Amino acid sequence: YTKLLFSCQFSDSAGYVGFANLPNQVHRKSVKKGFEFTLMVVGESGLGKSTLINSLFLTDLYPERYIPGAAEKIERTVQIEASTVEIEERGVKLRLTVVDTPGYGDAINSQDCFKTIIQYIDNQFERYLHDESGLNRRHIIDNRVHCCFYFISPFGHGLKPLDVEFMKALHGKVNIVPVIAKADTLTLKERERLKRRVLDEISEHGIRIYQLPDADSDEDEEFKEQTRASIPFAVIGSNQLIEVKGKKIRGRLYPWGVVEVENPEHNDFLKLRTMLVTHMQDLQEVTQDLHYENFRSERLKRTGK
Amino acid sequence: PHAGPVDSKNEAAMSELVPEPRQKPVVPMKPMGINANLLGYIGIDTIIEQMRKKTMKTGFDFNIMVVGQSGLGKSTLVNTLFKSQVSRKSSGWNREEKIPKTVEIKAIGHVIEEGGVKMKLTVIDTPGFGDQINNENCWEPIEKYINEQYEKFLKEEVNIARKKRIPDTRVHCCLYFISPTGHSLRPLDLEFMKHLSKVVNIIPVIAKADTMTLEEKTEFKQRVRKELEVNGIEFYPQKEFDEDLEDKTENDKIRQESMPFAVVGSDKEYQVNGKRVLGRKTPWGIIEVENLTHCEFALLRDFVIRTHLQDLKEVTHNIHYETYRAKRLNDNGGLPPMTVETEENHESNL
């Protein structure tokens, strides 16, 4: 197959072997196979998580949503709910799993609320480890969590004690991307102040959030720098279409104006979406090479295998 | 003019001078009397003017407490309410400060004057409430503080030689800040209000309301009202303390439609349509704090300051304080030990 391709396309170029074509082949095979990606979403109730996810993937992942009242929440513990959706775009198939964590941070005493989450992530690692060590490895399903959007409240002054504890407990298990949703609650100045405060606190507590890799030679260095400088992304989501200047756009209609989700002057939504989509590969790699390997070596050391 | 008995409201206003030990009234009622037919003008109605002058001279105390998680705009809102820098935010508090590990009670007093009337305003802040990972019982320090003020007043009341005007540090109004999630109340909100609505006037407000569209606001308010009702939480103005039909009609409308007030606070001014207004400037528009189409701040302000200020004090005195007093008398089988002098010998004269 390779020789055929080589002879057809580059037969007149002496000394050319043709393995430069390999990326295309990998690409073609991946496209055929499709991609899998698992995104976990963590944050208190009412921070705009579901709306943001729906906006990001232009789909309604939560069609029959039930929002419990406060009295019910008192009894609830943290749940793990995974919804999978197949998205296809220009022939590329993505099997996206969104893992929700309802109940996180809602209880009066949130002491143990991330134990369930840690357990879930470990369980996926455990399963992969088991499959990897098994006999039939052709169809290993990768359910490991590749990325965790951690929602920071726009109503506070920075990180809350719970935010700090969660991120410290999970930065060695999953790629954490801090997000400030409902960003239309903040003026531009307040937004900058909050972002700075959050970054200061993250560094103060030695929390390791997901780092964007340096720009490749074919990537726009400046754009990458701008993206990096916007973290944590302050975003707005919306399930509604509003007519602005004759066009229907996603936004929120207030008595004092319209907030546009995809307007870079209003919020970082586009930056977040672009970052996620162009880094799915890298997020998976870091999960595999760093978080999974850490888990694996710890596990194997423990069982003395 | 026709003669009628003195309003019970006025009685209560004067009662701050020398409160009489009373039985807890079930519902404060206007005393009935006979309407006499007068043959000429006597001048009894001038008593209103006399009282007004007296209030202006003596001034009055008003103590407002704010409770809610850090960052919900409590300090800004209080500053906006009283159009002065009266909150913790303006007295050396740095917003970059760390969240305290336990709930603290910080009371800051200011004297503000308007139209010749002096108000000794005390803003009681509660930093640390609801901010920890484990917030169990975080309302206890607050309940304790409120009861301590009742105790202080009680001690003064039962003194042999008591002051002409007992300094009133009792909390007249507690603004409880609800986070604008758009979903429902949080378990902590329910727990706090359940416990504290029995000892103090609670006015729930939805903070940072500029985060919600009109639709979301209406839905959220409805849901919150329902939740409060279902859980038996009586916020101010409490149904059982409506004095007459007029009050009831007015208060019903407030309870069932306006509350909880969805507010936005700001201490910055911007130019809008040639006027200077308090507001928040965003890339998509300016949110005007006092514009009723933008938020309900003006409703809250009118409610707390312009129409129900005196009633807040009265309910605190006639109901909450009396309940505390009755309980104290029953519990200990007697009043606190009487002393000739109190520890604090200052007068609260302005």
XYZ file of C-alpha atoms in Angstrom:
655
model
C 0.000 0.000 0.000
C 2.808 2.347 0.983
C 4.829 1.462 -2.101
C 1.812 2.038 -4.307
C 1.226 5.480 -2.875
C 4.873 6.292 -3.155
C 5.103 5.251 -6.740
C 1.999 7.174 -7.703
C 2.790 10.461 -6.069
C 6.496 10.774 -5.760
C 7.900 8.556 -8.419
C 9.923 11.373 -9.888
C 11.621 12.486 -6.700
C 14.899 10.593 -6.286
C 15.931 9.523 -2.796
C 12.482 10.075 -1.391
C 11.429 7.160 0.710
C 7.920 8.219 1.572
C 7.455 7.694 5.279
C 6.755 11.374 5.551
C 3.340 10.212 4.550
C 2.916 8.362 7.799
C 1.062 11.125 9.629
C -1.543 11.066 6.877
C -1.983 7.358 7.342
C -2.294 7.667 11.077
C -4.716 10.464 10.531
C -6.773 8.436 8.097
C -6.894 5.453 10.404
C -7.867 7.620 13.368
C -10.585 9.273 11.427
C -11.946 5.849 10.531
C -11.712 4.658 14.108
C -13.110 7.853 15.572
C -11.953 9.643 18.676
C -12.950 9.119 22.263
C -12.847 11.870 24.806
C -14.041 12.025 28.382
C -14.630 15.395 29.971
C -15.483 15.685 33.636
C -17.358 18.733 34.902
C -17.092 19.728 38.569
C -18.533 22.645 40.489
C -21.310 23.723 42.843
C -24.912 23.810 41.661
C -25.952 26.767 39.646
C -22.580 27.852 38.279
C -23.680 27.393 34.687
C -21.963 24.063 33.982
C -24.695 22.377 31.958
C -25.443 25.469 29.939
C -21.773 25.820 29.113
C -21.420 22.196 28.024
C -24.447 22.522 25.800
C -23.025 25.705 24.287
C -19.587 24.195 23.759
C -20.829 21.167 21.872
C -23.901 22.770 20.339
C -26.105 20.005 21.589
C -28.522 19.423 24.418
C -26.937 16.846 26.671
C -29.523 17.323 29.376
C -32.951 17.145 27.768
C -34.988 16.090 30.792
C -33.217 17.791 33.590
C -34.601 17.750 37.092
C -33.333 20.338 39.520
C -33.884 19.315 43.141
C -34.899 21.791 45.819
C -32.777 22.669 48.825
C -34.541 20.264 51.172
C -33.793 17.358 48.852
C -30.213 18.440 48.500
C -29.713 18.085 52.231
C -30.082 14.334 51.892
C -28.100 13.915 48.698
C -24.502 12.808 48.332
C -22.309 13.374 45.314
C -23.423 11.366 42.277
C -21.487 10.516 39.155
C -23.503 10.752 35.954
C -21.949 10.034 32.610
C -23.678 10.882 29.327
C -22.190 9.896 26.002
C -22.927 11.568 22.724
C -21.625 10.862 19.217
C -20.666 14.017 17.390
C -19.706 13.991 13.742
C -18.161 16.880 11.908
C -16.783 16.694 8.353
C -16.388 12.971 8.529
C -14.598 13.041 11.870
C -16.401 11.129 14.589
C -16.068 12.030 18.224
C -17.467 9.878 20.987
C -17.734 12.425 23.760
C -18.504 11.411 27.318
C -19.388 14.135 29.770
C -19.128 13.122 33.411
C -21.250 15.235 35.744
C -20.911 15.392 39.496
C -24.231 16.648 40.863
C -24.236 17.261 44.568
C -20.653 18.493 44.689
C -20.296 21.373 47.122
C -24.005 21.580 47.890
C -24.121 20.003 51.315
C -23.658 21.999 54.474
C -20.693 19.798 55.242
C -18.743 19.201 52.060
C -15.888 17.407 53.763
C -16.125 14.170 51.797
C -17.642 15.405 48.605
C -14.719 14.674 46.373
C -14.026 11.151 47.617
C -16.618 9.842 45.166
C -14.968 11.727 42.346
C -11.483 10.446 43.166
C -12.886 6.963 43.323
C -14.449 7.281 39.894
C -11.237 8.485 38.287
C -9.239 5.724 39.954
C -11.767 3.146 38.852
C -11.313 4.143 35.215
C -7.550 3.889 35.605
C -7.968 0.520 37.294
C -10.119 -0.754 34.450
C -7.663 0.407 31.841
C -4.796 -1.170 33.742
C -6.692 -4.414 33.889
C -7.554 -4.315 30.188
C -4.020 -3.370 29.270
C -2.649 -6.334 31.115
C -5.218 -8.665 29.630
C -5.067 -11.003 26.661
C -7.476 -9.349 24.272
C -6.164 -5.845 23.794
C -7.654 -5.035 20.452
C -10.714 -3.291 21.735
C -9.632 -1.503 24.869
C -12.103 1.203 25.597
C -10.547 4.306 27.070
C -12.938 5.654 29.665
C -10.271 7.495 31.556
C -11.044 11.102 32.348
C -8.954 13.188 29.993
C -9.904 16.600 31.226
C -11.694 18.133 34.192
C -13.331 21.532 33.937
C -13.360 22.920 37.448
C -15.900 25.702 37.870
C -14.958 28.617 40.054
C -17.758 30.812 41.309
C -17.824 34.302 39.794
C -19.545 35.534 42.946
C -16.606 35.057 45.271
C -13.344 36.868 45.756
C -11.155 34.015 44.537
C -10.812 30.344 45.354
C -12.905 28.933 48.169
C -11.394 26.494 50.690
C -13.249 23.670 48.925
C -11.798 24.670 45.544
C -8.273 24.538 46.943
C -8.774 21.165 48.606
C -10.310 19.619 45.516
C -7.622 20.792 43.151
C -4.839 19.720 45.501
C -6.378 16.268 45.756
C -6.897 15.862 42.024
C -4.131 17.627 40.169
C -2.105 14.425 40.199
C -4.954 12.381 38.713
C -6.497 14.472 35.987
C -5.850 17.524 33.824
C -7.536 20.386 35.604
C -8.776 23.331 33.571
C -10.209 26.045 35.846
C -13.200 27.866 34.366
C -15.143 30.888 35.554
C -18.656 30.609 34.190
C -21.526 33.138 34.374
C -18.823 35.659 33.610
C -21.432 38.245 32.627
C -21.828 38.849 36.327
C -18.484 40.658 36.309
C -17.286 43.914 34.849
C -14.039 43.661 32.890
C -12.052 45.014 35.813
C -13.621 42.575 38.255
C -12.892 39.758 35.838
C -9.208 40.613 35.620
C -8.984 40.956 39.368
C -10.637 37.592 39.917
C -8.444 35.839 37.369
C -5.317 37.265 38.919
C -6.463 36.313 42.398
C -7.248 32.757 41.291
C -3.861 32.341 39.611
C -2.072 33.723 42.670
C -3.880 31.307 44.938
C -3.231 28.389 42.596
C 0.474 29.079 42.649
C 0.455 29.774 46.388
C -0.976 26.331 47.080
C 1.257 24.554 44.597
C -1.672 23.409 42.480
C -0.724 22.046 39.071
C -3.330 22.906 36.480
C -3.155 21.785 32.857
C -0.402 23.626 31.003
C -0.745 24.342 27.318
C 2.248 22.910 25.450
C 4.499 25.335 23.601
C 3.425 26.285 20.127
C 4.558 24.018 17.332
C 6.337 25.546 14.378
C 3.148 25.616 12.371
C 1.033 27.122 15.126
C 0.453 30.773 15.768
C 2.744 31.606 18.680
C 0.984 34.820 19.509
C -2.447 33.220 19.550
C -1.136 30.534 21.868
C 0.291 33.143 24.207
C -2.986 35.023 24.234
C -4.832 31.820 25.025
C -2.431 30.975 27.799
C -2.771 34.450 29.260
C -6.545 34.116 29.461
C -6.519 31.193 31.858
C -8.697 30.745 33.836
C -11.208 31.268 31.042
C -14.118 33.507 31.986
C -17.033 32.252 29.929
C -20.727 32.686 29.310
C -23.008 29.970 28.034
C -26.496 30.102 26.632
C -29.168 27.752 25.345
C -31.024 30.590 23.671
C -30.776 32.268 20.315
C -31.245 36.018 20.184
C -31.570 38.162 17.121
C -28.820 40.778 16.903
C -28.445 42.933 13.810
C -30.480 40.527 11.748
C -28.504 37.457 12.795
C -29.509 34.763 15.265
C -26.748 34.279 17.814
C -26.345 32.527 21.139
C -26.670 35.041 23.895
C -28.430 36.386 26.945
C -30.920 39.213 26.742
C -30.879 41.719 29.587
C -32.769 44.996 29.969
C -29.428 46.780 29.611
C -28.027 44.943 26.633
C -27.272 41.634 24.979
C -24.370 39.412 25.995
C -23.020 37.423 23.072
C -21.503 34.040 23.838
C -19.261 33.966 20.795
C -18.100 37.564 21.004
C -14.461 37.612 22.124
C -14.956 41.076 23.572
C -17.651 39.780 25.872
C -16.012 36.632 27.195
C -13.450 33.842 26.602
C -15.890 31.254 25.263
C -14.298 30.952 21.832
C -10.849 30.698 23.403
C -12.022 27.885 25.641
C -13.676 25.988 22.828
C -10.697 26.384 20.534
C -8.313 25.358 23.273
C -10.298 22.250 24.087
C -10.785 21.165 20.510
C -7.191 21.741 19.397
C -5.777 20.089 22.492
C -7.874 16.963 22.754
C -4.930 14.976 21.548
C -2.541 16.544 24.008
C -4.982 16.164 26.885
C -5.243 12.470 26.127
C -1.483 12.123 25.933
C -0.838 13.844 29.216
C -3.506 11.674 30.814
C -1.781 8.593 29.435
C 1.833 9.608 29.993
C 1.534 11.387 33.291
C -1.603 10.701 35.308
C -2.155 7.115 34.225
C 1.494 6.190 34.557
C 1.551 7.645 38.068
C -1.474 5.590 38.976
C -0.026 2.489 37.370
C 3.333 2.661 39.111
C 1.644 3.328 42.453
C -0.700 0.393 41.954
C 1.984 -2.020 40.837
C 4.262 -0.980 43.684
C 1.474 -1.561 46.152
C 0.485 -4.999 44.947
C 4.118 -5.899 44.520
C 3.470 -7.347 41.079
C -60.585 66.112 63.630
C -62.000 63.464 65.859
C -60.474 62.200 69.023
C -59.190 58.682 69.091
C -56.778 56.819 71.342
C -53.056 57.164 70.818
C -51.709 54.885 68.130
C -49.975 51.804 69.499
C -47.229 52.459 67.018
C -46.413 55.775 68.629
C -46.530 54.125 71.993
C -43.828 51.734 70.947
C -41.650 54.535 69.613
C -41.726 56.252 72.950
C -41.247 52.988 74.711
C -37.630 52.936 73.723
C -37.185 55.536 76.461
C -38.598 53.447 79.291
C -39.827 50.042 78.168
C -42.457 48.525 80.407
C -42.399 44.811 81.101
C -45.366 43.552 79.123
C -46.994 40.293 78.386
C -46.146 38.994 74.966
C -48.961 40.179 72.752
C -50.351 37.559 70.433
C -50.966 40.109 67.729
C -50.296 43.766 68.402
C -53.755 45.342 68.254
C -54.917 48.914 68.040
C -56.754 49.636 71.304
C -60.426 50.383 70.692
C -62.119 53.497 71.948
C -65.218 55.604 71.566
C -65.277 58.300 68.944
C -66.355 61.485 70.656
C -68.095 64.255 68.735
C -66.022 67.382 69.190
C -67.507 70.872 69.233
C -64.359 72.644 68.134
C -60.691 72.200 67.378
C -58.594 71.159 70.373
C -55.176 70.601 68.878
C -54.635 66.978 69.860
C -53.384 66.232 66.402
C -50.364 68.370 67.067
C -49.027 65.486 69.066
C -47.799 64.027 65.787
C -45.688 67.109 65.228
C -44.419 67.025 68.812
C -43.336 63.441 68.415
C -41.683 64.170 65.141
C -39.695 66.987 66.697
C -38.693 64.731 69.561
C -37.518 61.980 67.218
C -35.483 64.490 65.328
C -33.877 65.734 68.494
C -33.110 62.346 69.970
C -32.415 60.582 66.752
C -32.750 56.847 66.635
C -30.791 53.613 66.499
C -30.983 51.191 63.647
C -29.028 47.960 63.587
C -28.846 45.966 60.393
C -27.081 42.642 60.030
C -25.897 41.165 56.732
C -25.404 37.439 56.290
C -24.234 35.472 53.286
C -21.265 33.812 51.659
C -18.191 35.827 50.901
C -18.360 37.784 47.677
C -22.128 38.180 47.354
C -21.895 41.957 47.516
C -23.120 42.469 51.074
C -20.847 45.371 51.945
C -21.420 47.113 48.635
C -25.177 46.776 49.009
C -25.233 48.282 52.477
C -23.163 51.211 51.255
C -25.598 51.667 48.387
C -28.613 51.436 50.713
C -27.454 54.202 52.973
C -25.627 56.134 50.277
C -22.606 56.303 52.574
C -19.489 54.344 53.229
C -20.845 52.530 56.250
C -19.851 48.920 55.754
C -16.815 46.851 56.608
C -15.660 47.460 53.056
C -14.970 51.084 53.813
C -13.404 50.860 57.222
C -9.976 49.465 56.583
C -11.120 46.092 55.392
C -9.103 44.802 52.493
C -10.958 42.594 50.026
C -7.776 40.653 49.476
C -7.944 39.430 53.067
C -8.261 35.717 53.657
C -11.599 34.203 54.512
C -11.711 33.777 58.302
C -11.706 30.206 59.537
C -14.737 30.691 61.745
C -17.686 33.018 61.598
C -16.805 36.441 62.980
C -19.205 39.146 64.036
C -18.062 42.655 63.154
C -20.210 45.627 64.128
C -19.439 49.051 62.711
C -21.338 52.146 63.837
C -21.897 55.392 61.983
C -24.052 58.433 62.558
C -25.742 59.605 59.398
C -28.008 62.570 59.086
C -30.739 63.460 56.656
C -33.265 66.284 56.794
C -32.366 67.077 60.388
C -32.912 63.498 61.499
C -29.955 61.657 62.956
C -29.620 57.915 62.648
C -27.073 55.910 64.576
C -26.640 53.121 62.084
C -24.809 49.954 63.030
C -23.947 47.472 60.323
C -23.195 44.013 61.642
C -21.201 41.907 59.250
C -20.667 38.154 59.539
C -17.546 37.240 57.573
C -16.819 33.560 57.342
C -20.455 32.464 57.225
C -20.932 29.649 54.728
C -17.382 29.858 53.418
C -15.837 26.793 55.005
C -15.807 23.256 53.695
C -17.766 22.200 56.745
C -20.412 24.771 57.507
C -22.327 22.810 60.083
C -23.829 25.029 62.741
C -22.163 28.119 61.349
C -25.312 30.047 62.252
C -24.715 29.481 65.955
C -22.323 32.419 66.522
C -24.879 34.624 64.809
C -27.795 33.390 66.913
C -25.607 33.830 69.968
C -24.810 37.431 69.078
C -28.462 38.282 68.551
C -29.461 36.772 71.880
C -26.605 38.551 73.607
C -28.062 41.883 72.494
C -31.466 40.905 73.870
C -29.757 39.940 77.111
C -27.958 43.282 77.271
C -31.229 45.114 76.829
C -32.979 42.943 79.373
C -30.291 43.547 81.979
C -30.661 47.280 81.500
C -34.428 47.066 81.666
C -34.509 45.334 85.034
C -32.021 47.644 86.660
C -33.125 49.604 89.645
C -31.587 52.802 88.385
C -31.904 52.449 84.692
C -30.988 54.834 81.943
C -33.589 57.117 80.485
C -32.787 55.787 77.101
C -31.527 52.242 76.941
C -28.903 51.835 74.233
C -30.460 49.559 71.677
C -27.968 47.178 70.099
C -30.593 44.610 69.176
C -30.590 43.497 65.563
C -33.634 45.061 63.917
C -33.159 43.566 60.519
C -31.129 40.724 59.042
C -30.546 40.783 55.308
C -29.883 37.244 54.143
C -28.085 37.027 50.810
C -29.122 34.247 48.477
C -26.691 33.224 45.780
C -28.209 33.793 42.307
C -27.755 30.246 41.066
C -31.086 30.274 39.292
C -31.773 26.781 40.637
C -33.042 26.779 44.202
C -32.001 27.632 47.714
C -29.020 25.833 49.160
C -29.283 23.547 52.168
C -27.360 26.113 54.207
C -29.864 28.865 53.311
C -32.736 26.725 54.583
C -30.966 25.796 57.796
C -29.986 29.377 58.589
C -33.384 30.844 57.925
C -35.193 28.069 59.768
C -33.192 28.743 62.909
C -32.948 32.495 62.768
C -36.401 33.533 61.540
C -37.572 32.719 65.053
C -35.282 35.254 66.732
C -34.840 38.085 64.251
C -36.527 39.743 61.269
C -35.052 38.111 58.196
C -35.292 39.812 54.824
C -34.019 37.483 52.099
C -32.438 39.176 49.096
C -31.134 37.701 45.880
C -27.639 39.051 45.468
C -25.841 40.034 42.268
C -29.117 39.849 40.386
C -27.522 41.184 37.205
C -26.569 37.595 36.529
C -30.151 36.683 35.648
C -32.429 37.614 32.769
C -35.946 38.806 33.608
C -37.370 35.352 32.975
C -34.782 33.610 35.103
C -35.358 36.127 37.881
C -39.121 35.602 37.950
C -38.774 31.825 37.935
C -36.106 31.823 40.610
C -38.073 34.127 42.893
C -41.139 31.940 42.547
C -39.163 28.848 43.357
C -37.503 30.445 46.368
C -40.820 31.701 47.727
C -42.276 28.233 47.329
C -39.340 26.613 49.071
C -39.529 29.025 51.972
C -43.252 28.383 52.306
C -42.930 24.610 52.108
C -40.267 24.675 54.791
C -42.301 26.890 57.101
C -39.876 29.809 57.058
C -41.530 33.101 57.922
C -39.501 36.007 56.664
C -40.260 39.653 57.452
C -42.971 40.950 57.167
C -44.400 37.967 59.000
C -48.040 37.192 58.276
C -48.985 36.824 61.921
C -47.870 40.334 62.807
C -49.955 42.233 60.277
C -51.823 44.720 62.422
C -54.849 45.419 60.296
C -56.349 44.897 56.885
C -54.411 47.783 55.417
C -51.117 46.299 56.568
C -52.135 42.862 55.429
C -53.013 43.991 51.910
C -49.816 45.938 51.550
C -47.650 43.221 53.023
C -49.357 40.414 51.125
C -48.409 42.065 47.890
C -44.805 42.423 49.049
C -44.612 38.869 50.363
C -46.197 37.197 47.370
C -44.864 39.249 44.512
C -41.868 41.399 45.314
C -39.852 39.385 47.782
C -37.209 38.185 47.775
C -35.865 41.402 46.239
C -33.395 40.748 43.428
C -30.762 43.413 43.925
C -27.609 44.850 42.482
C -25.333 47.150 44.441
C -22.747 49.671 43.371
C -20.759 52.554 44.740
C -19.639 53.800 41.339
C -21.366 56.458 39.285
C -21.736 56.682 35.529
C -23.295 59.106 33.109
C -26.476 57.763 31.528
C -28.731 59.997 29.434
C -27.208 63.093 30.964
C -27.732 61.910 34.552
C -25.237 60.587 37.068
C -26.422 57.168 38.194
C -25.081 54.426 40.417
C -24.288 51.450 38.277
C -22.085 48.761 36.836
C -20.400 49.184 33.486
C -20.012 46.166 31.221
C -19.103 45.822 27.533
C -22.750 45.176 26.753
C -24.395 47.972 28.707
C -24.630 49.864 31.971
C -26.669 48.307 34.753
C -28.436 51.044 36.672
C -28.899 50.187 40.319
C -31.853 52.477 40.907
C -33.649 51.649 37.670
C -36.591 49.406 38.423
C -36.448 47.792 35.004
C -32.913 46.642 35.789
C -33.175 45.410 39.355
C -35.178 45.763 42.539
C -32.731 47.689 44.642
C -35.037 50.709 44.858
C -37.838 48.456 46.140
C -35.589 47.072 48.871
C -34.414 50.522 49.853
C -37.913 51.939 50.027
C -39.102 48.911 51.952
C -36.374 48.875 54.580
C -35.819 52.593 54.943
C -38.755 54.578 53.712
C -41.756 52.508 54.763
C -40.926 49.722 57.184
C -38.002 51.022 59.220
C -40.068 51.771 62.286
C -42.029 48.567 61.961
C -38.817 46.545 61.840
C -37.826 48.056 65.178
C -41.255 47.491 66.649
C -41.496 43.863 65.692
C -38.009 43.359 67.100
C -39.033 44.990 70.358
C -42.596 43.756 70.753
C -42.190 40.252 69.411
C -38.650 38.905 69.227
C -37.381 40.643 72.332
C -40.475 39.827 74.328
C -40.207 36.176 73.311
C -36.627 36.140 74.537
C -37.584 37.875 77.752
C -40.455 35.516 78.485
C -38.203 32.540 77.907
C -35.558 33.977 80.228
C -38.077 34.582 82.964
C -39.407 31.058 82.684
C -36.067 29.317 82.322
C -34.149 30.774 85.198
C -37.143 31.212 87.417
C -36.249 34.865 87.705
C -34.595 37.839 86.132
C -30.851 38.375 85.878
C -29.242 39.747 89.049
C -29.985 43.432 89.513
C -27.139 45.859 89.721
C -27.124 49.536 90.499
C -24.654 50.405 87.781
C -23.976 48.692 84.511
C -20.543 48.056 83.075
C -21.012 50.463 80.230
C -21.940 53.819 81.573
C -22.103 55.591 78.268
C -25.321 57.022 77.011
C -26.368 56.583 73.487
C -27.180 60.245 73.081
C -26.106 61.559 69.761
